[in-house]
mmCIF file of C-alpha atoms and ligand atoms in Angstrom:
data_model
loop_
_atom_site.group_PDB
_atom_site.id
_atom_site.type_symbol
_atom_site.label_atom_id
_atom_site.label_comp_id
_atom_site.label_asym_id
_atom_site.label_seq_id
_atom_site.Cartn_x
_atom_site.Cartn_y
_atom_site.Cartn_z
ATOM 1 C CA MET J 1 23.185 1.864 -9.143
ATOM 2 C CA LEU J 2 23.886 -1.695 -8.516
ATOM 3 C CA GLU J 3 27.114 -3.073 -8.823
ATOM 4 C CA ILE J 4 27.580 -7.122 -8.609
ATOM 5 C CA LYS J 5 31.206 -8.199 -8.425
ATOM 6 C CA ASN J 6 31.661 -12.348 -9.366
ATOM 7 C CA ILE J 7 29.137 -13.669 -7.596
ATOM 8 C CA SER J 8 28.916 -17.213 -7.420
ATOM 9 C CA LYS J 9 25.674 -19.427 -6.023
ATOM 10 C CA THR J 10 26.403 -23.442 -5.627
ATOM 11 C CA PHE J 11 23.546 -24.904 -3.918
ATOM 12 C CA ASN J 12 23.445 -28.313 -1.765
ATOM 13 C CA PRO J 13 27.970 -28.309 -2.320
ATOM 14 C CA GLY J 14 29.307 -31.366 -1.949
ATOM 15 C CA THR J 15 26.434 -33.699 -2.672
ATOM 16 C CA VAL J 16 24.962 -35.304 -5.148
ATOM 17 C CA ASN J 17 22.031 -32.591 -5.976
ATOM 18 C CA GLU J 18 25.155 -30.024 -5.730
ATOM 19 C CA LYS J 19 24.376 -27.298 -8.439
ATOM 20 C CA VAL J 20 25.798 -23.938 -9.505
ATOM 21 C CA ALA J 21 23.123 -21.583 -9.930
ATOM 22 C CA LEU J 22 25.388 -18.467 -10.352
ATOM 23 C CA ASP J 23 28.872 -18.906 -11.848
ATOM 24 C CA ASP J 24 31.199 -15.500 -11.787
ATOM 25 C CA VAL J 25 28.007 -13.245 -12.428
ATOM 26 C CA SER J 26 28.849 -9.571 -12.605
ATOM 27 C CA LEU J 27 26.804 -7.000 -13.388
ATOM 28 C CA THR J 28 26.739 -3.303 -13.346
ATOM 29 C CA LEU J 29 23.351 -0.790 -13.584
ATOM 30 C CA GLU J 30 23.720 2.464 -14.241
ATOM 31 C CA ASN J 31 20.934 4.845 -12.435
ATOM 32 C CA GLY J 32 17.397 4.423 -14.395
ATOM 33 C CA ASP J 33 18.563 1.459 -16.112
ATOM 34 C CA PHE J 34 14.759 -1.057 -16.980
ATOM 35 C CA VAL J 35 16.761 -4.470 -17.943
ATOM 36 C CA THR J 36 14.305 -7.449 -19.431
ATOM 37 C CA VAL J 37 16.134 -10.780 -17.735
ATOM 38 C CA ILE J 38 15.567 -14.325 -20.361
ATOM 39 C CA GLY J 39 16.457 -17.554 -20.085
ATOM 40 C CA GLY J 40 15.011 -21.135 -20.009
ATOM 41 C CA ASN J 41 14.275 -22.645 -16.883
ATOM 42 C CA GLY J 42 16.774 -22.875 -14.507
ATOM 43 C CA ALA J 43 19.028 -20.825 -16.174
ATOM 44 C CA GLY J 44 19.805 -18.506 -12.685
ATOM 45 C CA LYS J 45 17.224 -16.024 -13.270
ATOM 46 C CA SER J 46 15.279 -16.203 -9.618
ATOM 47 C CA THR J 47 18.980 -16.748 -7.722
ATOM 48 C CA LEU J 48 20.030 -13.741 -9.227
ATOM 49 C CA LEU J 49 17.601 -11.885 -8.170
ATOM 50 C CA ASN J 50 17.339 -13.496 -4.433
ATOM 51 C CA ALA J 51 21.229 -12.934 -4.393
ATOM 52 C CA ILE J 52 20.674 -9.280 -4.942
ATOM 53 C CA ALA J 53 17.894 -9.413 -1.965
ATOM 54 C CA GLY J 54 19.770 -11.284 0.308
ATOM 55 C CA VAL J 55 17.692 -14.181 0.779
ATOM 56 C CA TRP J 56 21.004 -16.091 1.414
ATOM 57 C CA PRO J 57 24.806 -15.397 1.146
ATOM 58 C CA VAL J 58 26.348 -15.937 -2.307
ATOM 59 C CA ASP J 59 29.467 -17.539 -1.805
ATOM 60 C CA CYS J 60 31.950 -15.106 -3.101
ATOM 61 C CA GLY J 61 31.591 -11.873 -4.738
ATOM 62 C CA GLN J 62 30.422 -8.753 -4.297
ATOM 63 C CA ILE J 63 26.856 -6.675 -4.333
ATOM 64 C CA ILE J 64 26.695 -3.147 -3.948
ATOM 65 C CA ILE J 65 23.333 -0.813 -4.206
ATOM 66 C CA ASP J 66 23.746 2.869 -4.183
ATOM 67 C CA GLY J 67 27.557 2.671 -3.554
ATOM 68 C CA GLN J 68 26.430 0.718 -0.659
ATOM 69 C CA ASP J 69 28.395 -3.006 0.210
ATOM 70 C CA VAL J 70 24.885 -5.058 0.608
ATOM 71 C CA THR J 71 26.858 -8.001 0.592
ATOM 72 C CA LYS J 72 26.997 -9.020 4.330
ATOM 73 C CA LEU J 73 23.660 -7.331 4.674
ATOM 74 C CA SER J 74 20.666 -9.685 5.713
ATOM 75 C CA GLU J 75 17.661 -9.757 3.641
ATOM 76 C CA HIS J 76 15.600 -8.011 6.243
ATOM 77 C CA LYS J 77 18.064 -4.363 5.614
ATOM 78 C CA ARG J 78 18.345 -4.700 2.041
ATOM 79 C CA ALA J 79 14.515 -4.663 1.813
ATOM 80 C CA ALA J 80 14.901 -0.588 2.693
ATOM 81 C CA PHE J 81 16.499 -0.624 -0.581
ATOM 82 C CA LEU J 82 14.173 -2.217 -2.822
ATOM 83 C CA GLY J 83 10.909 -3.006 -4.064
ATOM 84 C CA ARG J 84 10.301 -6.478 -5.167
ATOM 85 C CA VAL J 85 7.080 -8.421 -7.145
ATOM 86 C CA PHE J 86 6.736 -12.019 -7.331
ATOM 87 C CA GLN J 87 4.695 -13.711 -9.598
ATOM 88 C CA ASP J 88 2.337 -15.016 -6.864
ATOM 89 C CA PRO J 89 -0.707 -12.473 -6.689
ATOM 90 C CA MET J 90 -1.165 -13.650 -3.278
ATOM 91 C CA ASN J 91 2.338 -13.007 -2.094
ATOM 92 C CA GLY J 92 3.267 -9.277 -1.212
ATOM 93 C CA THR J 93 0.037 -8.039 0.193
ATOM 94 C CA ALA J 94 -2.242 -9.487 3.262
ATOM 95 C CA ALA J 95 -5.434 -11.037 2.197
ATOM 96 C CA THR J 96 -7.349 -10.206 5.405
ATOM 97 C CA MET J 97 -6.496 -6.458 5.099
ATOM 98 C CA GLY J 98 -8.081 -3.435 3.349
ATOM 99 C CA ILE J 99 -6.981 -1.725 0.455
ATOM 100 C CA GLU J 100 -5.646 1.723 2.028
ATOM 101 C CA GLU J 101 -4.303 -0.207 5.005
ATOM 102 C CA ASN J 102 -1.677 -2.500 2.506
ATOM 103 C CA LEU J 103 -0.928 0.658 1.051
ATOM 104 C CA ALA J 104 -0.328 2.441 4.774
ATOM 105 C CA LEU J 105 2.046 -0.851 6.157
ATOM 106 C CA ALA J 106 4.343 0.117 2.620
ATOM 107 C CA LEU J 107 4.154 3.353 3.393
ATOM 108 C CA ARG J 108 5.364 2.469 6.652
ATOM 109 C CA ARG J 109 8.444 0.409 5.205
ATOM 110 C CA GLY J 110 11.587 0.869 7.360
ATOM 111 C CA THR J 111 9.455 2.430 10.314
ATOM 112 C CA LEU J 112 8.247 0.922 12.992
ATOM 113 C CA ARG J 113 4.968 -0.767 11.565
ATOM 114 C CA THR J 114 2.052 0.273 13.036
ATOM 115 C CA LEU J 115 -1.471 1.496 11.687
ATOM 116 C CA ARG J 116 -3.010 2.885 15.663
ATOM 117 C CA SER J 117 -2.206 5.905 14.935
ATOM 118 C CA GLY J 118 -4.115 5.598 12.001
ATOM 119 C CA ILE J 119 -4.443 6.830 8.151
ATOM 120 C CA LYS J 120 -4.874 10.667 7.231
ATOM 121 C CA SER J 121 -7.250 11.508 5.262
ATOM 122 C CA SER J 122 -4.668 13.346 2.909
ATOM 123 C CA GLU J 123 -3.269 10.042 2.914
ATOM 124 C CA ARG J 124 -6.004 8.386 2.244
ATOM 125 C CA GLU J 125 -6.148 11.067 -0.838
ATOM 126 C CA ALA J 126 -2.472 10.384 -2.046
ATOM 127 C CA TYR J 127 -4.210 6.661 -2.419
ATOM 128 C CA ARG J 128 -7.050 7.142 -4.181
ATOM 129 C CA GLU J 129 -5.694 8.983 -6.908
ATOM 130 C CA LEU J 130 -2.544 6.909 -7.157
ATOM 131 C CA LEU J 131 -5.141 3.830 -7.662
ATOM 132 C CA SER J 132 -7.337 5.811 -10.182
ATOM 133 C CA LYS J 133 -3.993 5.808 -12.343
ATOM 134 C CA LEU J 134 -4.399 1.899 -12.666
ATOM 135 C CA GLY J 135 -7.573 2.141 -14.626
ATOM 136 C CA LEU J 136 -9.136 -0.595 -11.961
ATOM 137 C CA GLY J 137 -11.486 0.734 -10.463
ATOM 138 C CA LEU J 138 -9.883 0.203 -7.233
ATOM 139 C CA GLU J 139 -9.968 3.896 -5.922
ATOM 140 C CA ASN J 140 -13.683 3.663 -4.914
ATOM 141 C CA ARG J 141 -12.598 0.240 -2.508
ATOM 142 C CA LEU J 142 -9.987 1.346 -0.353
ATOM 143 C CA THR J 143 -11.456 -0.134 2.360
ATOM 144 C CA SER J 144 -12.509 -3.683 0.598
ATOM 145 C CA LYS J 145 -10.555 -6.614 2.074
ATOM 146 C CA VAL J 146 -7.508 -7.235 -0.353
ATOM 147 C CA GLY J 147 -8.642 -11.131 -0.428
ATOM 148 C CA LEU J 148 -11.691 -10.211 -2.521
ATOM 149 C CA LEU J 149 -9.906 -8.641 -4.958
ATOM 150 C CA SER J 150 -8.378 -10.622 -8.605
ATOM 151 C CA GLY J 151 -5.267 -11.583 -9.076
ATOM 152 C CA GLY J 152 -4.655 -8.695 -12.008
ATOM 153 C CA GLN J 153 -6.100 -6.227 -9.436
ATOM 154 C CA ARG J 154 -3.895 -8.244 -6.746
ATOM 155 C CA GLN J 155 -0.620 -7.854 -9.020
ATOM 156 C CA ALA J 156 -1.343 -4.457 -10.176
ATOM 157 C CA LEU J 157 -1.541 -3.330 -6.014
ATOM 158 C CA THR J 158 1.531 -5.135 -5.033
ATOM 159 C CA LEU J 159 3.657 -3.159 -7.639
ATOM 160 C CA LEU J 160 2.482 0.290 -6.266
ATOM 161 C CA MET J 161 3.005 -0.879 -2.389
ATOM 162 C CA ALA J 162 7.096 -1.981 -4.003
ATOM 163 C CA THR J 163 7.131 1.507 -4.809
ATOM 164 C CA LEU J 164 5.594 3.448 -2.914
ATOM 165 C CA LYS J 165 8.900 4.474 -0.793
ATOM 166 C CA LYS J 166 11.004 5.270 -4.320
ATOM 167 C CA PRO J 167 13.071 1.921 -4.042
ATOM 168 C CA LYS J 168 16.953 1.794 -5.027
ATOM 169 C CA LEU J 169 15.792 -1.335 -7.236
ATOM 170 C CA LEU J 170 12.818 -2.797 -8.580
ATOM 171 C CA LEU J 171 13.303 -6.582 -8.777
ATOM 172 C CA LEU J 172 10.219 -8.269 -10.697
ATOM 173 C CA ASP J 173 10.386 -11.866 -11.213
ATOM 174 C CA GLU J 174 7.639 -13.322 -14.011
ATOM 175 C CA HIS J 175 5.400 -10.772 -11.922
ATOM 176 C CA THR J 176 2.834 -11.229 -14.793
ATOM 177 C CA ALA J 177 2.984 -14.873 -15.783
ATOM 178 C CA ALA J 178 0.371 -16.258 -13.250
ATOM 179 C CA LEU J 179 -2.310 -13.609 -15.183
ATOM 180 C CA ASP J 180 -4.308 -13.814 -18.379
ATOM 181 C CA PRO J 181 -3.049 -12.319 -20.690
ATOM 182 C CA LYS J 182 -5.262 -9.323 -20.745
ATOM 183 C CA THR J 183 -4.484 -8.747 -17.353
ATOM 184 C CA ALA J 184 -0.996 -9.005 -18.054
ATOM 185 C CA ALA J 185 -0.630 -6.656 -20.335
ATOM 186 C CA LYS J 186 -2.204 -3.995 -18.187
ATOM 187 C CA VAL J 187 -0.099 -5.048 -15.334
ATOM 188 C CA LEU J 188 2.777 -4.552 -17.910
ATOM 189 C CA GLU J 189 1.564 -1.225 -18.910
ATOM 190 C CA THR J 190 1.112 -0.024 -15.259
ATOM 191 C CA THR J 191 5.029 -1.094 -14.772
ATOM 192 C CA ASP J 192 6.252 1.180 -17.369
ATOM 193 C CA MET J 193 4.145 3.471 -16.474
ATOM 194 C CA ILE J 194 5.603 3.629 -12.826
ATOM 195 C CA ILE J 195 9.364 2.942 -13.829
ATOM 196 C CA ASN J 196 9.040 6.118 -16.282
ATOM 197 C CA ARG J 197 7.562 7.905 -13.973
ATOM 198 C CA ASP J 198 10.274 7.231 -10.444
ATOM 199 C CA ARG J 199 12.978 6.599 -13.162
ATOM 200 C CA LEU J 200 13.306 3.360 -11.140
ATOM 201 C CA THR J 201 16.037 0.777 -11.590
ATOM 202 C CA THR J 202 15.343 -2.443 -12.565
ATOM 203 C CA LEU J 203 15.131 -5.936 -13.117
ATOM 204 C CA MET J 204 12.689 -7.751 -14.640
ATOM 205 C CA ILE J 205 12.341 -11.690 -15.335
ATOM 206 C CA THR J 206 10.041 -12.519 -17.737
ATOM 207 C CA HIS J 207 9.293 -15.495 -20.011
ATOM 208 C CA ASN J 208 8.208 -13.350 -22.886
ATOM 209 C CA MET J 209 10.672 -12.950 -25.662
ATOM 210 C CA LYS J 210 8.282 -10.024 -27.432
ATOM 211 C CA ASP J 211 7.694 -8.616 -23.489
ATOM 212 C CA ALA J 212 11.962 -8.275 -22.815
ATOM 213 C CA ILE J 213 12.030 -6.832 -26.289
ATOM 214 C CA VAL J 214 9.904 -4.003 -26.135
ATOM 215 C CA HIS J 215 10.182 -3.243 -22.591
ATOM 216 C CA GLY J 216 12.950 -1.560 -20.974
ATOM 217 C CA ASN J 217 16.154 -0.538 -22.502
ATOM 218 C CA ARG J 218 18.759 -2.848 -22.046
ATOM 219 C CA LEU J 219 18.050 -7.253 -21.727
ATOM 220 C CA ILE J 220 19.902 -9.971 -20.646
ATOM 221 C CA MET J 221 20.018 -13.787 -21.023
ATOM 222 C CA MET J 222 20.738 -16.313 -19.315
ATOM 223 C CA MET J 223 22.596 -19.882 -19.167
ATOM 224 C CA GLU J 224 23.800 -22.273 -16.774
ATOM 225 C CA GLY J 225 24.385 -19.257 -14.071
ATOM 226 C CA LYS J 226 26.022 -16.747 -16.353
ATOM 227 C CA ILE J 227 25.032 -13.998 -18.678
ATOM 228 C CA ILE J 228 25.534 -14.709 -21.952
ATOM 229 C CA LEU J 229 24.337 -11.623 -23.672
ATOM 230 C CA ASP J 230 24.000 -7.894 -22.697
ATOM 231 C CA ILE J 231 22.113 -5.785 -25.059
ATOM 232 C CA ARG J 232 21.443 -2.494 -24.589
ATOM 233 C CA GLY J 233 21.245 0.942 -26.809
ATOM 234 C CA GLU J 234 20.422 1.527 -29.964
ATOM 235 C CA GLU J 235 20.917 -2.253 -30.307
ATOM 236 C CA LYS J 236 18.012 -2.849 -28.083
ATOM 237 C CA LYS J 237 16.131 -0.801 -29.496
ATOM 238 C CA LYS J 238 16.260 -2.132 -33.110
ATOM 239 C CA LEU J 239 15.628 -5.673 -31.797
ATOM 240 C CA THR J 240 13.469 -8.552 -32.948
ATOM 241 C CA VAL J 241 12.262 -11.699 -32.046
ATOM 242 C CA GLU J 242 14.179 -13.096 -35.323
ATOM 243 C CA ASP J 243 18.185 -11.404 -33.842
ATOM 244 C CA LEU J 244 17.542 -12.885 -30.588
ATOM 245 C CA LEU J 245 17.246 -16.394 -31.654
ATOM 246 C CA HIS J 246 20.529 -15.667 -34.366
ATOM 247 C CA LYS J 247 22.379 -14.029 -30.873
ATOM 248 C CA PHE J 248 21.623 -17.546 -28.451
ATOM 249 C CA GLU J 249 22.351 -19.575 -31.022
ATOM 250 C CA GLU J 250 25.967 -17.500 -31.761
ATOM 251 C CA VAL J 251 26.870 -17.132 -28.277
ATOM 252 C CA SER J 252 25.441 -20.699 -26.757
ATOM 253 C CA GLY J 253 26.407 -22.834 -30.096
ATOM 254 C CA GLU J 254 23.475 -24.255 -29.651
ATOM 255 C CA GLU J 255 20.647 -24.212 -32.769
ATOM 256 C CA PHE J 256 17.557 -22.809 -31.288
ATOM 257 C CA ALA J 257 14.892 -25.858 -30.550
ATOM 258 C CA ASN J 258 11.968 -24.053 -29.263
ATOM 259 C CA ASP J 259 10.822 -21.251 -26.752
ATOM 260 C CA LYS J 260 11.996 -23.568 -23.840
ATOM 261 C CA ALA J 261 15.856 -22.804 -24.466
ATOM 262 C CA ILE J 262 15.290 -19.117 -24.220
ATOM 263 C CA LEU J 263 12.333 -18.667 -22.551
ATOM 264 C CA GLY J 264 11.840 -22.212 -20.308
HETATM 265 N N1 ATP S 1 17.240 -22.561 -3.046
HETATM 266 C C1 ATP S 1 17.675 -23.753 -3.500
HETATM 267 N N2 ATP S 1 18.187 -24.571 -3.449
HETATM 268 C C2 ATP S 1 18.310 -25.403 -3.718
HETATM 269 N N3 ATP S 1 18.673 -25.437 -5.605
HETATM 270 C C3 ATP S 1 18.024 -24.267 -6.099
HETATM 271 C C4 ATP S 1 17.965 -23.834 -4.732
HETATM 272 N N4 ATP S 1 17.185 -22.035 -5.491
HETATM 273 C C5 ATP S 1 17.877 -22.224 -6.979
HETATM 274 N N5 ATP S 1 18.478 -23.919 -6.933
HETATM 275 C C6 ATP S 1 18.500 -24.390 -8.286
HETATM 276 O O1 ATP S 1 19.535 -23.104 -8.714
HETATM 277 C C7 ATP S 1 19.530 -23.003 -10.609
HETATM 278 C C8 ATP S 1 18.856 -22.333 -11.043
HETATM 279 O O2 ATP S 1 17.364 -21.989 -10.222
HETATM 280 P P1 ATP S 1 16.695 -20.746 -11.350
HETATM 281 O O3 ATP S 1 15.726 -20.664 -9.958
HETATM 282 O O4 ATP S 1 17.508 -19.484 -10.854
HETATM 283 O O5 ATP S 1 16.589 -20.911 -12.353
HETATM 284 P P2 ATP S 1 15.564 -19.790 -13.115
HETATM 285 O O6 ATP S 1 16.740 -19.075 -14.423
HETATM 286 O O7 ATP S 1 14.389 -18.703 -12.834
HETATM 287 O O8 ATP S 1 14.381 -21.071 -13.519
HETATM 288 P P3 ATP S 1 12.803 -20.701 -13.859
HETATM 289 O O9 ATP S 1 12.626 -20.118 -14.953
HETATM 290 O O10 ATP S 1 12.176 -22.139 -14.095
HETATM 291 O O11 ATP S 1 12.274 -19.805 -13.129
HETATM 292 C C9 ATP S 1 18.204 -24.398 -10.652
HETATM 293 O O12 ATP S 1 18.731 -25.734 -10.802
HETATM 294 C C10 ATP S 1 17.321 -24.816 -9.363
HETATM 295 O O13 ATP S 1 16.999 -26.096 -9.274
HETATM 296 MG MG1 MG S 2 12.773 -18.162 -11.729
#
């Protein structure tokens, strides 16, 4: 579903601020892979997701989504294939619009976005149904302005919107990091539910080692612009925090000093 071949990205080349953020990264995701991504601050995690989304062009290499080479496609064009959720709950939804209007816009993604023709009652029913599965009571607040929702409610809605039209790839960049632990757990539960239901191919960055171990079928760790660990299958299922720390020391040659080294 995703094939990344030898991509590199250096920011501010030739200046004192030069930074190699991605260093010859290759990664292949099978259809339905749910990959958690960990690594310290500045390891290149967000840069990897931004490269896939086409926020800027990569310096070299190839990015193929579902057989189509998107390396030269604009961010706007690639958006048709992707669902994205970021850390900031203020991102991804329109605050001054209602819940159903936000969902309706998400559904019309890729077409000329206009709500002039209105939202049909059958569509409204479908939204009610989807929202009720979140267990946040949003199904009874279809016309409430999104700006009135809590961060967790808003993040859950963003997730719903990002997956309303089944994306070829779901990109989650610390999408629960700004939430309190209880709300974060709830949004993660919803994340799992949607990914399993729709068998979405997913990359999820997290700073929580336990979350990275518990969720998904595969885990990658990044460091200095490279993927230094890639754990999947039975090995991933049996993985413990101790295993992960041990592996980190093995591949990095560094003693595990504190969580910051691998989680940031
Ligand atoms: N647009 C940019 N311009 C310049 N430098 C950038 C840009 N984006 C990222 N970088 C640099 O690239 C490196 C990797 O950053 P990235 O955001 O990918 O890290 P990260 O692994 O997501 O870290 P964190 O856990 O802190 O979010 C960092 O040194 C960062 O400062
Ligand atoms: Mg980041």
